[in-house]
Amino acid sequence: MRYDGAVPLANGRGDRLCFGVMSILNEAGFRPPGEAQSLILQIDVGCPWNRCTFCGMYKGMSYRRRPLADIWDLIEQEAKRHSDARRIFLADGDVMSRPFTDLRAILQALLKHFPQLTRVSMYANGASIMAKTEAELAALRLLKLHTLYMGLESGDDEILRQCEKRETSAEMVAACKAAQSAGLRMSVMILLGLGGIARSEQHAVHTAEALNRMQPRLLSALRVIPVAGTKLHDAVRNGMFRSLTEFGVVRELREMIAPLDLVATVFRANHSSNVVPLEARFPRDKDRMVAMLDGVLSSNTLDRETAGTMPFWL
Ligand code: SF4
């Protein structure tokens, strides 16, 4: 997944969504907002799945794994320019899909060339995590692999099927648990409005259930934006998908948050796509958040007829 408010980086350096400090980037790509301070190394190009109906990040791009020899060259070059890098993010879409032996060798090379390295992060789909054994995940953690960014999108299997996500909810719950058992930090993304009007209720209920089983350390909620060129955009245009109104999105978020029973999660819904920006910690801030959302819902300020203003890009 990648709808954590992934930041597209134009011309090698740039930040179209203004998430603050630019990344140090060797090639164009995407990175999560939380990796703004990281050195970005483009290990692969595109996403090996590239089928999710809502995702326009790598559309029209052929997935390509860079040969290891090229990666060694890349690491050597970047180490000369950024030898003091402490955090590295490996792009693009699902670097975790590489075989364990590749990942181990890449992490070993990073540790050799970046003596101050403290953490390495990457996007990881559920299937790619589950393709690794418990011992392999633990070995990668020992080599400073730190945070995996995974898109749950929804805990509702019907929505996941409709949006052509590769994994079921149960598979992603298992992947999250396996990674966290190995000491990795999971940053999980969910997409508000992904079930449209038709499945908003199921989206809220089943996503909360999945998150309670996952217990992710980091959780981001974004509103789905029908991006031109995606199947979701086509479905909206031909009337097959009815987007939530502004009011509906906030109500869905409220219904999703209220049943959450998270013991130690940092939560963010502060991307420009969100109607009500939120930053909070579970369990401490949950009741305050629900009360605040109840206040917004009863304030008569939300658009009940249309989706309201949305950014052009998620
Ligand atoms: S897994 Fe799906 S959401 Fe993630 S980058 Fe690939 S196509 Fe996009």
Tab-separated table of C-alpha atoms and ligand atoms in Angstrom:
chain	number	residue	atom	x	y	z
A	1	MET	CA	0.000	0.000	0.000
A	2	ARG	CA	0.912	3.405	-0.221
A	3	TYR	CA	-1.803	5.745	0.720
A	4	ASP	CA	-0.202	7.054	3.858
A	5	GLY	CA	-0.141	10.451	2.221
A	6	ALA	CA	2.844	9.252	0.293
A	7	VAL	CA	4.788	12.195	-0.916
A	8	PRO	CA	5.675	12.284	-4.590
A	9	LEU	CA	9.083	13.714	-5.154
A	10	ALA	CA	9.480	15.479	-8.446
A	11	ASN	CA	12.744	16.009	-10.312
A	12	GLY	CA	14.734	14.093	-7.794
A	13	ARG	CA	13.987	16.642	-5.098
A	14	GLY	CA	10.674	18.190	-4.289
A	15	ASP	CA	7.560	17.769	-2.268
A	16	ARG	CA	4.299	18.433	-4.001
A	17	LEU	CA	2.255	18.029	-0.872
A	18	CYS	CA	4.359	20.261	1.325
A	19	PHE	CA	5.024	17.861	4.151
A	20	GLY	CA	7.892	19.992	5.274
A	21	VAL	CA	11.545	19.197	4.951
A	22	MET	CA	12.519	17.602	1.701
A	23	SER	CA	14.006	14.178	1.646
A	24	ILE	CA	17.466	13.524	0.444
A	25	LEU	CA	16.634	11.652	-2.699
A	26	ASN	CA	18.714	10.054	-5.377
A	27	GLU	CA	15.855	9.492	-7.842
A	28	ALA	CA	12.190	10.325	-8.203
A	29	GLY	CA	9.780	8.244	-6.149
A	30	PHE	CA	7.411	8.298	-3.190
A	31	ARG	CA	8.055	8.223	0.492
A	32	PRO	CA	5.871	8.382	3.594
A	33	PRO	CA	5.599	11.787	5.317
A	34	GLY	CA	7.386	10.312	8.334
A	35	GLU	CA	10.505	9.704	6.242
A	36	ALA	CA	11.060	13.384	5.444
A	37	GLN	CA	14.473	13.305	7.132
A	38	SER	CA	15.596	10.031	5.587
A	39	LEU	CA	17.980	9.366	2.778
A	40	ILE	CA	15.836	7.748	0.078
A	41	LEU	CA	17.453	4.989	-1.947
A	42	GLN	CA	15.508	3.724	-4.924
A	43	ILE	CA	16.122	0.008	-4.807
A	44	ASP	CA	13.230	-0.908	-7.090
A	45	VAL	CA	11.026	0.949	-9.537
A	46	GLY	CA	7.238	0.875	-9.151
A	47	CYS	CA	4.988	-1.608	-7.375
A	48	PRO	CA	5.012	-5.358	-8.115
A	49	TRP	CA	1.238	-5.541	-7.561
A	50	ASN	CA	0.102	-2.244	-9.084
A	51	ARG	CA	-3.553	-3.298	-9.339
A	52	CYS	CA	-5.345	-1.526	-6.512
A	53	THR	CA	-8.232	0.359	-8.076
A	54	PHE	CA	-7.719	3.509	-5.993
A	55	CYS	CA	-3.963	3.814	-6.433
A	56	GLY	CA	-2.405	6.035	-9.066
A	57	MET	CA	1.086	6.106	-7.634
A	58	TYR	CA	2.806	3.841	-10.111
A	59	LYS	CA	0.233	3.663	-12.887
A	60	GLY	CA	1.821	3.360	-16.312
A	61	MET	CA	5.120	2.352	-14.771
A	62	SER	CA	6.575	-1.133	-15.278
A	63	TYR	CA	7.802	-2.694	-12.071
A	64	ARG	CA	11.531	-3.328	-12.163
A	65	ARG	CA	13.917	-4.748	-9.604
A	66	ARG	CA	17.284	-3.118	-9.894
A	67	PRO	CA	20.103	-5.662	-10.185
A	68	LEU	CA	22.154	-6.042	-7.011
A	69	ALA	CA	25.285	-4.830	-8.820
A	70	ASP	CA	23.498	-1.529	-9.540
A	71	ILE	CA	22.395	-1.300	-5.928
A	72	TRP	CA	25.983	-1.704	-4.681
A	73	ASP	CA	27.009	1.161	-6.993
A	74	LEU	CA	24.106	3.278	-5.752
A	75	ILE	CA	24.984	2.666	-2.111
A	76	GLU	CA	28.643	3.532	-2.692
A	77	GLN	CA	27.757	6.760	-4.499
A	78	GLU	CA	25.241	7.852	-1.863
A	79	ALA	CA	27.621	6.968	0.973
A	80	LYS	CA	30.151	9.396	-0.491
A	81	ARG	CA	27.569	12.200	-0.479
A	82	HIS	CA	25.674	11.346	2.712
A	83	SER	CA	28.089	9.306	4.827
A	84	ASP	CA	26.479	10.628	8.023
A	85	ALA	CA	22.959	9.388	7.138
A	86	ARG	CA	21.237	7.915	10.169
A	87	ARG	CA	17.916	6.991	8.573
A	88	ILE	CA	17.354	5.393	5.181
A	89	PHE	CA	14.110	4.675	3.352
A	90	LEU	CA	14.197	2.072	0.599
A	91	ALA	CA	11.842	2.846	-2.318
A	92	ASP	CA	9.701	2.070	-4.290
A	93	GLY	CA	6.412	0.307	-3.753
A	94	ASP	CA	7.169	-2.958	-1.970
A	95	VAL	CA	10.881	-3.535	-1.415
A	96	MET	CA	9.899	-6.231	1.096
A	97	SER	CA	8.825	-8.368	-1.874
A	98	ARG	CA	12.487	-9.070	-2.603
A	99	PRO	CA	13.838	-12.413	-1.429
A	100	PHE	CA	15.212	-12.524	2.101
A	101	THR	CA	18.764	-13.046	0.814
A	102	ASP	CA	18.583	-9.806	-1.214
A	103	LEU	CA	17.237	-7.847	1.720
A	104	ARG	CA	19.872	-9.232	4.070
A	105	ALA	CA	22.660	-8.361	1.623
A	106	ILE	CA	21.277	-4.838	1.059
A	107	LEU	CA	20.999	-4.148	4.791
A	108	GLN	CA	24.517	-5.491	5.370
A	109	ALA	CA	25.847	-3.200	2.642
A	110	LEU	CA	24.056	-0.223	4.175
A	111	LEU	CA	25.523	-0.944	7.594
A	112	LYS	CA	28.984	-1.188	6.067
A	113	HIS	CA	28.756	2.108	4.175
A	114	PHE	CA	26.736	4.217	6.606
A	115	PRO	CA	28.451	3.889	10.012
A	116	GLN	CA	25.895	6.072	11.817
A	117	LEU	CA	22.875	4.246	10.427
A	118	THR	CA	20.188	3.685	13.072
A	119	ARG	CA	17.139	2.614	11.080
A	120	VAL	CA	15.983	1.466	7.673
A	121	SER	CA	12.357	1.579	6.568
A	122	MET	CA	10.336	0.540	3.533
A	123	TYR	CA	6.863	-0.069	2.197
A	124	ALA	CA	5.771	-3.665	2.674
A	125	ASN	CA	2.649	-5.458	1.544
A	126	GLY	CA	1.112	-8.168	3.684
A	127	ALA	CA	1.986	-10.954	1.257
A	128	SER	CA	5.627	-9.870	1.148
A	129	ILE	CA	5.902	-9.909	4.922
A	130	MET	CA	4.226	-13.315	5.153
A	131	ALA	CA	6.642	-14.710	2.560
A	132	LYS	CA	9.385	-14.340	5.221
A	133	THR	CA	9.809	-16.740	8.110
A	134	GLU	CA	9.799	-15.614	11.718
A	135	ALA	CA	13.573	-16.138	11.848
A	136	GLU	CA	14.079	-14.127	8.645
A	137	LEU	CA	12.062	-11.189	9.957
A	138	ALA	CA	14.070	-11.274	13.187
A	139	ALA	CA	17.343	-11.392	11.215
A	140	LEU	CA	16.303	-8.328	9.189
A	141	ARG	CA	15.430	-6.512	12.392
A	142	LEU	CA	18.924	-7.228	13.752
A	143	LEU	CA	20.304	-5.594	10.601
A	144	LYS	CA	18.486	-2.342	11.502
A	145	LEU	CA	15.302	-2.841	9.501
A	146	HIS	CA	12.972	-0.758	11.641
A	147	THR	CA	9.599	0.394	10.226
A	148	LEU	CA	7.363	-1.276	7.642
A	149	TYR	CA	4.637	0.860	6.084
A	150	MET	CA	1.665	-1.313	5.158
A	151	GLY	CA	-1.694	-0.344	3.691
A	152	LEU	CA	-4.555	-2.194	5.327
A	153	GLU	CA	-6.908	0.217	3.545
A	154	SER	CA	-9.953	-1.582	4.984
A	155	GLY	CA	-10.689	-4.470	7.313
A	156	ASP	CA	-13.705	-5.376	5.187
A	157	ASP	CA	-12.939	-8.230	2.804
A	158	GLU	CA	-15.631	-7.264	0.333
A	159	ILE	CA	-14.123	-3.796	-0.005
A	160	LEU	CA	-10.641	-5.306	-0.344
A	161	ARG	CA	-11.944	-7.607	-3.081
A	162	GLN	CA	-13.666	-4.769	-4.903
A	163	CYS	CA	-10.579	-2.585	-4.834
A	164	GLU	CA	-8.397	-5.513	-5.972
A	165	LYS	CA	-6.160	-5.481	-2.953
A	166	ARG	CA	-3.983	-8.549	-2.979
A	167	GLU	CA	-4.520	-9.692	0.602
A	168	THR	CA	-7.512	-10.364	2.814
A	169	SER	CA	-7.951	-8.567	6.099
A	170	ALA	CA	-6.933	-11.691	8.056
A	171	GLU	CA	-3.744	-12.025	6.011
A	172	MET	CA	-2.757	-8.443	6.745
A	173	VAL	CA	-3.538	-8.871	10.435
A	174	ALA	CA	-1.260	-11.931	10.461
A	175	ALA	CA	1.485	-10.028	8.620
A	176	CYS	CA	1.335	-7.152	11.073
A	177	LYS	CA	1.496	-9.476	14.046
A	178	ALA	CA	4.400	-11.452	12.598
A	179	ALA	CA	6.419	-8.313	11.917
A	180	GLN	CA	5.754	-6.836	15.340
A	181	SER	CA	6.622	-10.139	17.023
A	182	ALA	CA	9.984	-9.890	15.288
A	183	GLY	CA	10.499	-6.414	16.776
A	184	LEU	CA	9.647	-4.439	13.652
A	185	ARG	CA	7.489	-1.355	13.908
A	186	MET	CA	4.332	-1.404	11.810
A	187	SER	CA	2.889	1.775	10.385
A	188	VAL	CA	-0.575	0.935	9.042
A	189	MET	CA	-2.659	3.028	6.679
A	190	ILE	CA	-6.435	3.018	6.269
A	191	LEU	CA	-8.514	4.766	3.641
A	192	LEU	CA	-11.684	6.536	4.736
A	193	GLY	CA	-14.499	6.318	2.224
A	194	LEU	CA	-13.046	3.313	0.410
A	195	GLY	CA	-16.378	1.448	0.598
A	196	GLY	CA	-18.309	4.469	-0.621
A	197	ILE	CA	-21.838	5.043	0.623
A	198	ALA	CA	-22.722	1.400	0.001
A	199	ARG	CA	-20.283	-0.101	2.520
A	200	SER	CA	-19.409	2.715	4.903
A	201	GLU	CA	-20.846	0.939	7.917
A	202	GLN	CA	-19.064	-2.356	7.189
A	203	HIS	CA	-15.856	-0.443	6.478
A	204	ALA	CA	-15.942	1.214	9.890
A	205	VAL	CA	-16.854	-1.927	11.846
A	206	HIS	CA	-14.482	-4.365	10.138
A	207	THR	CA	-11.565	-1.944	9.974
A	208	ALA	CA	-11.813	-1.281	13.703
A	209	GLU	CA	-11.894	-5.052	14.329
A	210	ALA	CA	-8.799	-5.616	12.193
A	211	LEU	CA	-6.907	-2.764	13.851
A	212	ASN	CA	-7.735	-4.081	17.303
A	213	ARG	CA	-6.183	-7.393	16.304
A	214	MET	CA	-3.168	-5.740	14.684
A	215	GLN	CA	-2.308	-3.244	17.443
A	216	PRO	CA	-0.095	-1.209	15.085
A	217	ARG	CA	2.378	1.217	16.662
A	218	LEU	CA	1.549	3.858	14.040
A	219	LEU	CA	-1.788	4.366	12.335
A	220	SER	CA	-2.678	6.831	9.573
A	221	ALA	CA	-6.156	7.532	8.233
A	222	LEU	CA	-6.565	9.281	4.919
A	223	ARG	CA	-9.599	9.984	2.821
A	224	VAL	CA	-9.689	8.171	-0.492
A	225	ILE	CA	-9.363	10.523	-3.452
A	226	PRO	CA	-10.521	9.229	-6.854
A	227	VAL	CA	-7.371	10.021	-8.820
A	228	ALA	CA	-7.656	10.402	-12.611
A	229	GLY	CA	-6.411	7.311	-14.438
A	230	THR	CA	-7.528	4.847	-11.767
A	231	LYS	CA	-10.409	2.371	-11.900
A	232	LEU	CA	-11.947	4.063	-8.888
A	233	HIS	CA	-12.045	7.368	-10.755
A	234	ASP	CA	-13.794	5.643	-13.674
A	235	ALA	CA	-16.292	4.007	-11.291
A	236	VAL	CA	-17.161	7.387	-9.766
A	237	ARG	CA	-17.643	8.911	-13.197
A	238	ASN	CA	-19.927	6.162	-14.470
A	239	GLY	CA	-21.957	6.089	-11.268
A	240	MET	CA	-20.804	2.662	-10.088
A	241	PHE	CA	-19.188	4.116	-6.952
A	242	ARG	CA	-20.874	6.758	-4.831
A	243	SER	CA	-18.382	8.682	-2.745
A	244	LEU	CA	-19.183	9.636	0.823
A	245	THR	CA	-20.234	13.180	1.518
A	246	GLU	CA	-18.044	15.315	3.726
A	247	PHE	CA	-20.403	14.533	6.604
A	248	GLY	CA	-20.302	10.819	5.761
A	249	VAL	CA	-16.515	10.697	5.918
A	250	VAL	CA	-16.414	12.272	9.367
A	251	ARG	CA	-19.185	9.974	10.594
A	252	GLU	CA	-17.294	6.959	9.244
A	253	LEU	CA	-14.127	8.068	11.028
A	254	ARG	CA	-16.082	8.515	14.249
A	255	GLU	CA	-17.620	5.046	13.916
A	256	MET	CA	-14.186	3.572	13.245
A	257	ILE	CA	-12.449	5.254	16.163
A	258	ALA	CA	-15.114	4.653	18.809
A	259	PRO	CA	-14.643	0.838	19.003
A	260	LEU	CA	-10.828	0.985	18.809
A	261	ASP	CA	-9.092	-0.652	21.715
A	262	LEU	CA	-5.460	0.142	20.970
A	263	VAL	CA	-2.944	-0.091	23.776
A	264	ALA	CA	-0.074	2.005	22.392
A	265	THR	CA	-0.693	3.600	19.002
A	266	VAL	CA	0.221	6.968	17.573
A	267	PHE	CA	-2.628	8.045	15.307
A	268	ARG	CA	-2.568	10.622	12.529
A	269	ALA	CA	-5.340	11.836	10.269
A	270	ASN	CA	-3.738	15.133	9.391
A	271	HIS	CA	-3.188	14.734	5.666
A	272	SER	CA	-4.744	17.403	3.435
A	273	SER	CA	-7.384	14.870	2.331
A	274	ASN	CA	-8.839	14.675	5.855
A	275	VAL	CA	-11.901	16.774	6.654
A	276	VAL	CA	-10.983	17.019	10.351
A	277	PRO	CA	-7.234	16.939	10.991
A	278	LEU	CA	-6.345	14.769	13.987
A	279	GLU	CA	-3.186	13.737	15.799
A	280	ALA	CA	-3.528	11.627	18.895
A	281	ARG	CA	-2.282	8.754	20.989
A	282	PHE	CA	-4.309	5.699	21.848
A	283	PRO	CA	-5.637	4.953	24.369
A	284	ARG	CA	-5.051	8.333	26.043
A	285	ASP	CA	-6.842	10.587	23.557
A	286	LYS	CA	-9.600	8.336	22.258
A	287	ASP	CA	-12.530	9.712	24.261
A	288	ARG	CA	-11.486	13.291	23.536
A	289	MET	CA	-11.324	12.520	19.806
A	290	VAL	CA	-14.730	10.868	19.729
A	291	ALA	CA	-16.265	13.792	21.638
A	292	MET	CA	-14.639	16.247	19.263
A	293	LEU	CA	-15.938	14.377	16.206
A	294	ASP	CA	-19.411	14.225	17.756
A	295	GLY	CA	-19.230	17.991	18.166
A	296	VAL	CA	-18.236	18.485	14.525
A	297	LEU	CA	-20.995	16.133	13.324
A	298	SER	CA	-23.665	18.017	15.264
A	299	SER	CA	-22.358	21.450	14.296
A	300	ASN	CA	-24.122	21.648	10.937
A	301	THR	CA	-20.914	22.818	9.287
A	302	LEU	CA	-20.281	19.729	7.169
A	303	ASP	CA	-21.507	19.276	3.612
A	304	ARG	CA	-24.200	16.583	3.603
A	305	GLU	CA	-24.797	16.730	-0.150
A	306	THR	CA	-21.374	16.470	-1.749
A	307	ALA	CA	-17.876	15.265	-0.995
A	308	GLY	CA	-16.793	18.858	-0.442
A	309	THR	CA	-13.341	20.101	-1.359
A	310	MET	CA	-10.737	17.470	-2.037
A	311	PRO	CA	-7.077	17.742	-2.983
A	312	PHE	CA	-6.102	16.694	-6.498
A	313	TRP	CA	-3.633	14.147	-5.253
A	314	LEU	CA	-3.576	11.882	-2.292
B	1	SF4	S1	0.041	-2.357	-3.369
B	1	SF4	FE1	-1.716	-1.283	-4.231
B	1	SF4	S2	-1.835	0.654	-3.083
B	1	SF4	FE2	0.210	-0.186	-2.746
B	1	SF4	S3	1.483	0.802	-4.325
B	1	SF4	FE3	0.801	-1.178	-5.133
B	1	SF4	S4	-1.051	-0.704	-6.282
B	1	SF4	FE4	-0.635	1.057	-4.960
